[in-house]
Short mmCIF file of C-alpha atoms and ligand atoms in Angstrom, two decimals:
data_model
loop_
_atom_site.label_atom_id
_atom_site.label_comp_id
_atom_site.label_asym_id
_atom_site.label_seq_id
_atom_site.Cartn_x
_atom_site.Cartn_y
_atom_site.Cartn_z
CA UNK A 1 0.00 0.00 0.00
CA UNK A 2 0.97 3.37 -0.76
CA UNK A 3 1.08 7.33 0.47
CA UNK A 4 -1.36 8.60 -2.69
CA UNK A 5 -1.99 12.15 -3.68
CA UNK A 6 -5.00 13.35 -4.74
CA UNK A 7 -5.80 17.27 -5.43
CA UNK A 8 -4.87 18.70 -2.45
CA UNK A 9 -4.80 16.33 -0.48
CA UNK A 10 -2.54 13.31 0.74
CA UNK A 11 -3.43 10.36 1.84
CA UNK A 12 -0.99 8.74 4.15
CA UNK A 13 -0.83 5.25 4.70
CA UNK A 14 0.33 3.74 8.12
CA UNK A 15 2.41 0.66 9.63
CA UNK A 16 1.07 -2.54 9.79
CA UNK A 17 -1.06 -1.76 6.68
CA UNK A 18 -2.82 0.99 8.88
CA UNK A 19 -4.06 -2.07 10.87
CA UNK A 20 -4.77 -1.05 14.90
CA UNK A 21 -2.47 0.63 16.78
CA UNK A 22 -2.50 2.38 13.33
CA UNK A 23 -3.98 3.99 10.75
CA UNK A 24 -4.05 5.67 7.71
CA UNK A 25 -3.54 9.81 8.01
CA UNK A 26 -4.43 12.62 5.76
CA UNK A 27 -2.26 15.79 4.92
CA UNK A 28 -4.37 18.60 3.77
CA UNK A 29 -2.25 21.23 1.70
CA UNK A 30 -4.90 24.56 1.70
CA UNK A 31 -3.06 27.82 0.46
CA UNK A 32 -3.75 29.25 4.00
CA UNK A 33 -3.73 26.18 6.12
CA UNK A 34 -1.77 22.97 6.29
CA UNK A 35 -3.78 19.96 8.73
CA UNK A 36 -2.78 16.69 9.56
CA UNK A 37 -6.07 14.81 9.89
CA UNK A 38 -5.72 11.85 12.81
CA UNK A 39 -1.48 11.93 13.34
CA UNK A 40 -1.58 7.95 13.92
CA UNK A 41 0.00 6.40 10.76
CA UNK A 42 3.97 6.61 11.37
CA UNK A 43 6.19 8.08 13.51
CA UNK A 44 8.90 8.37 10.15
CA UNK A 45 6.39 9.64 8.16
CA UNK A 46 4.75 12.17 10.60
CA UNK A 47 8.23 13.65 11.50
CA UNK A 48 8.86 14.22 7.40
CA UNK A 49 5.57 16.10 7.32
CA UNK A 50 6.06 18.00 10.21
CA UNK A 51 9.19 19.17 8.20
CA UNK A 52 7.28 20.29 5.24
CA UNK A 53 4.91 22.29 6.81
CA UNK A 54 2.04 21.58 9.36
CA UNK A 55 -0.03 24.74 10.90
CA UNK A 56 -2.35 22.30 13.04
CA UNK A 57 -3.72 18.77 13.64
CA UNK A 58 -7.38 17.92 13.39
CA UNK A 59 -9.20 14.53 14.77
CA UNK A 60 -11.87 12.08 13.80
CA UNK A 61 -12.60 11.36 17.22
CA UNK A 62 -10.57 10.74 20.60
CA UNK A 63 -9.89 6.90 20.35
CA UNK A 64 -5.90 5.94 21.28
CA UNK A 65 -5.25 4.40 17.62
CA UNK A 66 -6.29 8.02 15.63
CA UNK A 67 -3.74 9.98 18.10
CA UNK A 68 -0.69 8.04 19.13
CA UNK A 69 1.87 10.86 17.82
CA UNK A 70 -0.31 13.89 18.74
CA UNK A 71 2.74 15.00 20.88
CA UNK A 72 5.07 15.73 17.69
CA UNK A 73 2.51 18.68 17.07
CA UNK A 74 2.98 19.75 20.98
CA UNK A 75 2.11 22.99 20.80
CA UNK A 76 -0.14 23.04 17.48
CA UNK A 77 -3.67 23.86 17.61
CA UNK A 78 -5.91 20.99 17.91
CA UNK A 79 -9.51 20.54 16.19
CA UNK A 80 -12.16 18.14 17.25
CA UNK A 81 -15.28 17.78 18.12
CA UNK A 82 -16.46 19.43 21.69
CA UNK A 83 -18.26 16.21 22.02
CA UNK A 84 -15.13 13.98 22.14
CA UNK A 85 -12.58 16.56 24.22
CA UNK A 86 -13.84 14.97 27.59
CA UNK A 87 -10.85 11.74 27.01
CA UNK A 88 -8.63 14.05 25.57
CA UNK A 89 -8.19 16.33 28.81
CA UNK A 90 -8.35 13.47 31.21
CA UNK A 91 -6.85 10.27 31.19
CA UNK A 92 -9.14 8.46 33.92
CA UNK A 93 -12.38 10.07 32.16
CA UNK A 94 -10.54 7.89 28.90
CA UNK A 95 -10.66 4.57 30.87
CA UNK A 96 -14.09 5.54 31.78
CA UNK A 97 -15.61 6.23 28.77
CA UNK A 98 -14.10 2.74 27.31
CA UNK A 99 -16.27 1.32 30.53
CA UNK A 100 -13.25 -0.33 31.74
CA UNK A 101 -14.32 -0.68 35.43
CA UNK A 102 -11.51 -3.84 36.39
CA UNK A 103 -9.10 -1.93 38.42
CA UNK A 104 -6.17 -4.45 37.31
CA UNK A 105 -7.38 -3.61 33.14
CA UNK A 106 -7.55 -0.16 34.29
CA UNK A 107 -4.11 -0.54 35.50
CA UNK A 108 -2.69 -1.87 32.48
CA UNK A 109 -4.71 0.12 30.33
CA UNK A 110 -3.37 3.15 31.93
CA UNK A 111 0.17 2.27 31.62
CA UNK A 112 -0.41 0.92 27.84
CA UNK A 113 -2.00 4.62 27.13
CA UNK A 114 1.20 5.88 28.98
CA UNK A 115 3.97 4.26 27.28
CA UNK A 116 2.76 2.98 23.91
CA UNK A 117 0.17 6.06 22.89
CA UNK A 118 2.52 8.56 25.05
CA UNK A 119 -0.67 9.96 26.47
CA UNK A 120 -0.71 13.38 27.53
CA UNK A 121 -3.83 14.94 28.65
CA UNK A 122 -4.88 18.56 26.48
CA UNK A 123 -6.32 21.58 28.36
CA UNK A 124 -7.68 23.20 25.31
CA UNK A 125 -8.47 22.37 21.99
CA UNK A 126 -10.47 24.28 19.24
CA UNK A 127 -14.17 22.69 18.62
CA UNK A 128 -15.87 22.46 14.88
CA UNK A 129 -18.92 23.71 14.29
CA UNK A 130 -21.56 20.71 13.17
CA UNK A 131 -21.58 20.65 9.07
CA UNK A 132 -19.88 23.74 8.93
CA UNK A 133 -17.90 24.01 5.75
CA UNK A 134 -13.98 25.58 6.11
CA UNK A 135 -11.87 27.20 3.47
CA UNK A 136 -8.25 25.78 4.05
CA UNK A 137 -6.92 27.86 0.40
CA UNK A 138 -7.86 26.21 -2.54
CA UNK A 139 -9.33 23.51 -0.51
CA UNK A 140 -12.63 23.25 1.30
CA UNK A 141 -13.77 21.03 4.19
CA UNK A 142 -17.20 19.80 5.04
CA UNK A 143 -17.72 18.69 8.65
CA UNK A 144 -19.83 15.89 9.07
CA UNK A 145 -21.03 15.05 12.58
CA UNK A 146 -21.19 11.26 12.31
CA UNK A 147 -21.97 9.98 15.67
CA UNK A 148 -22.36 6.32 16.77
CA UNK A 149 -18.33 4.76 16.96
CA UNK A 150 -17.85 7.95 18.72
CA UNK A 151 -20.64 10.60 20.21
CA UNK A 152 -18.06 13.34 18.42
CA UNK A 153 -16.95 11.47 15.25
CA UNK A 154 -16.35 13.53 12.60
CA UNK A 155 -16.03 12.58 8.75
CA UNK A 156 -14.73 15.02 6.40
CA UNK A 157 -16.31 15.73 2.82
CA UNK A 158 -13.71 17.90 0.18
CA UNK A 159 -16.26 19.15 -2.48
CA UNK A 160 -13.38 19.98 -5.06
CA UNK A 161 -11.77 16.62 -5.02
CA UNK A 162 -14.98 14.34 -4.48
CA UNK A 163 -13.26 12.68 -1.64
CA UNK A 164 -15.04 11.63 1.57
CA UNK A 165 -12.73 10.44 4.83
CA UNK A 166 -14.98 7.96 6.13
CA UNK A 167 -12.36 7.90 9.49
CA UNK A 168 -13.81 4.70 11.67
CA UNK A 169 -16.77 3.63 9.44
CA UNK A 170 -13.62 1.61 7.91
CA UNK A 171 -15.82 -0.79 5.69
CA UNK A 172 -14.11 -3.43 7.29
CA UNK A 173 -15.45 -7.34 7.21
CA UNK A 174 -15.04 -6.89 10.77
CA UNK A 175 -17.73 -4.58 10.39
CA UNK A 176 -18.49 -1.52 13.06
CA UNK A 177 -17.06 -0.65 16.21
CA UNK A 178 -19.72 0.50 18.71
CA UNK A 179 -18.99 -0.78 22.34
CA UNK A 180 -18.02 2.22 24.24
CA UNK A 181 -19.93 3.69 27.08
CA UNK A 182 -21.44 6.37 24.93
CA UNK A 183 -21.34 4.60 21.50
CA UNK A 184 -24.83 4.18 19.70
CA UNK A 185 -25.62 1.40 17.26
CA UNK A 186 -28.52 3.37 16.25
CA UNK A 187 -26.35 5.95 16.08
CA UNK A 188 -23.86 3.94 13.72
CA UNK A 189 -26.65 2.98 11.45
CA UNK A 190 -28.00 6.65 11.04
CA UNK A 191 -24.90 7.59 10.33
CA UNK A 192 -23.74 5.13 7.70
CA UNK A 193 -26.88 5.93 6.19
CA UNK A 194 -26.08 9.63 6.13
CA UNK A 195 -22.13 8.88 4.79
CA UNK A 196 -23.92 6.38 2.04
CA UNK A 197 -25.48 9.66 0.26
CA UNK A 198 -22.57 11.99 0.17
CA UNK A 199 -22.03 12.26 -3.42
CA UNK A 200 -18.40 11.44 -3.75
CA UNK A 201 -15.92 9.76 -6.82
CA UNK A 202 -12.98 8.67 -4.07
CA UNK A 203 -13.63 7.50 -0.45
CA UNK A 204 -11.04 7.18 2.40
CA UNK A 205 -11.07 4.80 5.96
CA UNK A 206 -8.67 5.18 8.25
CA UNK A 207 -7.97 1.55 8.63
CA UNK A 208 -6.33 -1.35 6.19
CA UNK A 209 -7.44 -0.65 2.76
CA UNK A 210 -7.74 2.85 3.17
CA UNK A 211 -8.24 4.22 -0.42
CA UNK A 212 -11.71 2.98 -2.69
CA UNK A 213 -11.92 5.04 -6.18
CA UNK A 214 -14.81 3.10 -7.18
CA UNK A 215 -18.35 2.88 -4.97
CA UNK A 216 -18.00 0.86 -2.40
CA UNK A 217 -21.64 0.08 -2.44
CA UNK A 218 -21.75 -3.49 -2.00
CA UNK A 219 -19.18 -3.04 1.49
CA UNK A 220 -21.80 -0.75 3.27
CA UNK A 221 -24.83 -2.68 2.64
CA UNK A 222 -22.23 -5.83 4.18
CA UNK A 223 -20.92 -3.21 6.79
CA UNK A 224 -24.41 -2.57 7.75
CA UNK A 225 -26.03 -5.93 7.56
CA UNK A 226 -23.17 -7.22 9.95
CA UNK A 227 -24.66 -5.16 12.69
CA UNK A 228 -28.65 -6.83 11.84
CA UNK A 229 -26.92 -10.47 11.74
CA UNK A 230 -25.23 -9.65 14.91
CA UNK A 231 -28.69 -8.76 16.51
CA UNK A 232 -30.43 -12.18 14.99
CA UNK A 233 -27.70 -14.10 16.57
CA UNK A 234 -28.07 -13.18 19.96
CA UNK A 235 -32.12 -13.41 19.62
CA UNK A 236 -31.36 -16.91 18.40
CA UNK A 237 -29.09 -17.76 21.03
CA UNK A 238 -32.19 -16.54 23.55
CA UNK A 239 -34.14 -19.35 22.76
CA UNK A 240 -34.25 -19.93 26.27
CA UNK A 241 -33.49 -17.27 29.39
CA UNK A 242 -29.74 -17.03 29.55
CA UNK A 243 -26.83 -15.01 31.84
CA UNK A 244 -24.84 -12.37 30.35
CA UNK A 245 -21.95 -14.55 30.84
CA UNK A 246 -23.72 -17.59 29.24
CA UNK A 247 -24.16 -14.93 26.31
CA UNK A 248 -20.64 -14.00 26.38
CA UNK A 249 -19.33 -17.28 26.03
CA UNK A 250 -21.19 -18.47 23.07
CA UNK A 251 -18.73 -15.70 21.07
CA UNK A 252 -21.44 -14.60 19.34
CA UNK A 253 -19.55 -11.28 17.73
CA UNK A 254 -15.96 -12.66 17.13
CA UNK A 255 -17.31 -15.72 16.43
CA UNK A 256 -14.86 -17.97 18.14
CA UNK A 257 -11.93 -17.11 21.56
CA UNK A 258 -9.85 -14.85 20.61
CA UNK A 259 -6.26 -14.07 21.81
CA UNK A 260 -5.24 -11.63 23.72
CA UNK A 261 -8.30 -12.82 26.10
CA UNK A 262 -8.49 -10.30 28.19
CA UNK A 263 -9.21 -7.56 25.03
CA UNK A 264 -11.50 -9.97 23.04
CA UNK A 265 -13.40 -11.07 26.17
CA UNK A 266 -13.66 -7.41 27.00
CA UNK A 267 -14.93 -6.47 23.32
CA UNK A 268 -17.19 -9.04 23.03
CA UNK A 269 -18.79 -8.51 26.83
CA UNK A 270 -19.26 -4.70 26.01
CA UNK A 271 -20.33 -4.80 22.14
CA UNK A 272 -23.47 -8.02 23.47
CA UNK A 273 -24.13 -5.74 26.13
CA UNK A 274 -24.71 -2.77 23.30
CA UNK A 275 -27.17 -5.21 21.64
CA UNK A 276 -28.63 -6.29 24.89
CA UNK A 277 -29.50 -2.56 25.56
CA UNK A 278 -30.46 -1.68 22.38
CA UNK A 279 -32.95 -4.82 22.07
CA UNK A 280 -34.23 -4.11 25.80
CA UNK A 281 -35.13 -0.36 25.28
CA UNK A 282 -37.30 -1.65 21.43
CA UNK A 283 -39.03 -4.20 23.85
CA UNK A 284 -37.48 -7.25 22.20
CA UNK A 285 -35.87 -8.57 25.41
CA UNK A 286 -36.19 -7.85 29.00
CA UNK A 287 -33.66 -8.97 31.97
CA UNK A 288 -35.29 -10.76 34.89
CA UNK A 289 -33.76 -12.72 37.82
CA UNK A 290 -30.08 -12.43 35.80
CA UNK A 291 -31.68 -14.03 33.25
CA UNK A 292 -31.77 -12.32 29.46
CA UNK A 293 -35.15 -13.37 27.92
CA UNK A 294 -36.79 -12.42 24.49
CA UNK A 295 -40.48 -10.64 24.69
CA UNK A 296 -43.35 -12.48 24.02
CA UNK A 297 -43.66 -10.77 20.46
CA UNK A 298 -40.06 -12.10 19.59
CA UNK A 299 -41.66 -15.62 20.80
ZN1 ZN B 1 -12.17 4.53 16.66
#
């Protein structure tokens, strides 16, 4: 995979295939302003660009793997969305808003944040305005709220150069990412509903294959439907009252144990207990005595 140029703007492909703790960067070269979108991809690269001329650093959202070399741009103004500042400024309000309650995976969550994604916690950044549009010089910016992954996610829409930056709705077979405390899934789907319409020629994720020139049409309606099959899964597994844990153990997201354990059991637990909320508060299951059951209509 390679760094690709299109217009005015760069996109810059990261290690490991732009695979988690990476991903894939953008360099946006306006006349009056010069942005590194999510400074994540490599440490090499990021350095080079500094060199060439950055005026400030702008973020999809506040997840560890979209700001691991924020601190190169130390004292560079920082855009995101007032929405997602509340992990940025505080590194315990970070482990909380993952939900990650354990105080030994707090512990080596907070050292992991520490040494690996050099977290430092910002007093100030600069907040974008909801679908505002920005002149950078030659290059505009559209800034689409798209909530769900994140409550502040942001995707970015260049009019010129018919290029949307998707930034976490990666279109990966994976599919979407919506287990945090204040993630949505109906959030997600609204939103990959709204980023379906934009009416662009090139699109851009910030994870592994980064760069589609022709519509990926086919990988939303699978990125969306993984989120449906997800939810008929678990109603099938409810064919009689079970535990969370009982739930957690069939593997019903990842499909099978995963390794490390402690991060897969920890995604899976949190992304069932999404669907488990979700399904409780449209009256298709209800909780009682521990149990998880399915309402009568689901019967
Ligand atoms: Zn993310």
């Amino acid at each position: 995979m390679k760094d690709r140029q299109f217009g005015r703007v760069r996109f810059i492909c990261g290690e490991n295939g732009g695979k988690y703790p990476f991903n894939h960067s953008l360099y946006l070269q306006g006349d009056k302003e010069r942005v590194v979108i999510d400074p994540a991809c490599s440490l090499e690269k990021l350095t080079r660009l500094k060199d060439e001329g950055v005026d400030s650093v702008w973020l999809s959202h506040w997840h560890e793997d979209h700001i691991r070399y924020m601190n190169l741009f130390e004292n560079y103004p920082v855009w995101v969305s007032e929405r997602d500042f509340p992990p940025l400024a505080d590194l315990e309000t970070f482990l909380d808003w993952y939900g990650i309650e354990d105080q030994r995976a707090r512990g080596y969550w907070r050292k992991e944040m520490l040494e690996t994604f050099d977290y430092r916690p910002r007093s100030t950044a600069c907040f974008f305005r909801d679908d505002e549009t920005l002149d950078l010089g030659g290059l505009s910016v559209q800034i689409l709220p798209t909530p769900g992954h994140t409550p502040g996610h942001l995707s970015f829409f260049f009019p010129e150069e018919e290029l949307l930056f998707l930034g976490d709705y990666d279109l990966t077979p994976f599919g979407s990412w919506y287990g945090d405390v204040f993630s949505s899934i109906a959030d997600t789907i609204s939103s990959i509903h709204r980023l379906k319409a934009v009416p662009a020629r090139r699109w851009m994720a910030s994870h592994d294959q980064g760069v589609y020139e022709s519509n990926p049409g086919p990988l939303w309606d699978r990125y969306e439907k993984i989120i449906y099959e997800r939810e008929d899964k678990l109603l099938a597994f409810l064919d009689r009252p079970k535990t969370q844990g009982e739930i957690c153990a069939a593997w019903l997201i990842y499909g099978r144990p995963r390794e490390p354990k402690e991060v897969y059991e920890f995604n899976e637990r949190v992304l069932i207990g999404k669907h488990l909320d979700d399904l409780r508060h449209r009256g298709k299951v209800f909780c009682e005595d521990g149990r998880w059951r399915k309402a009568v209509s689901e019967i």
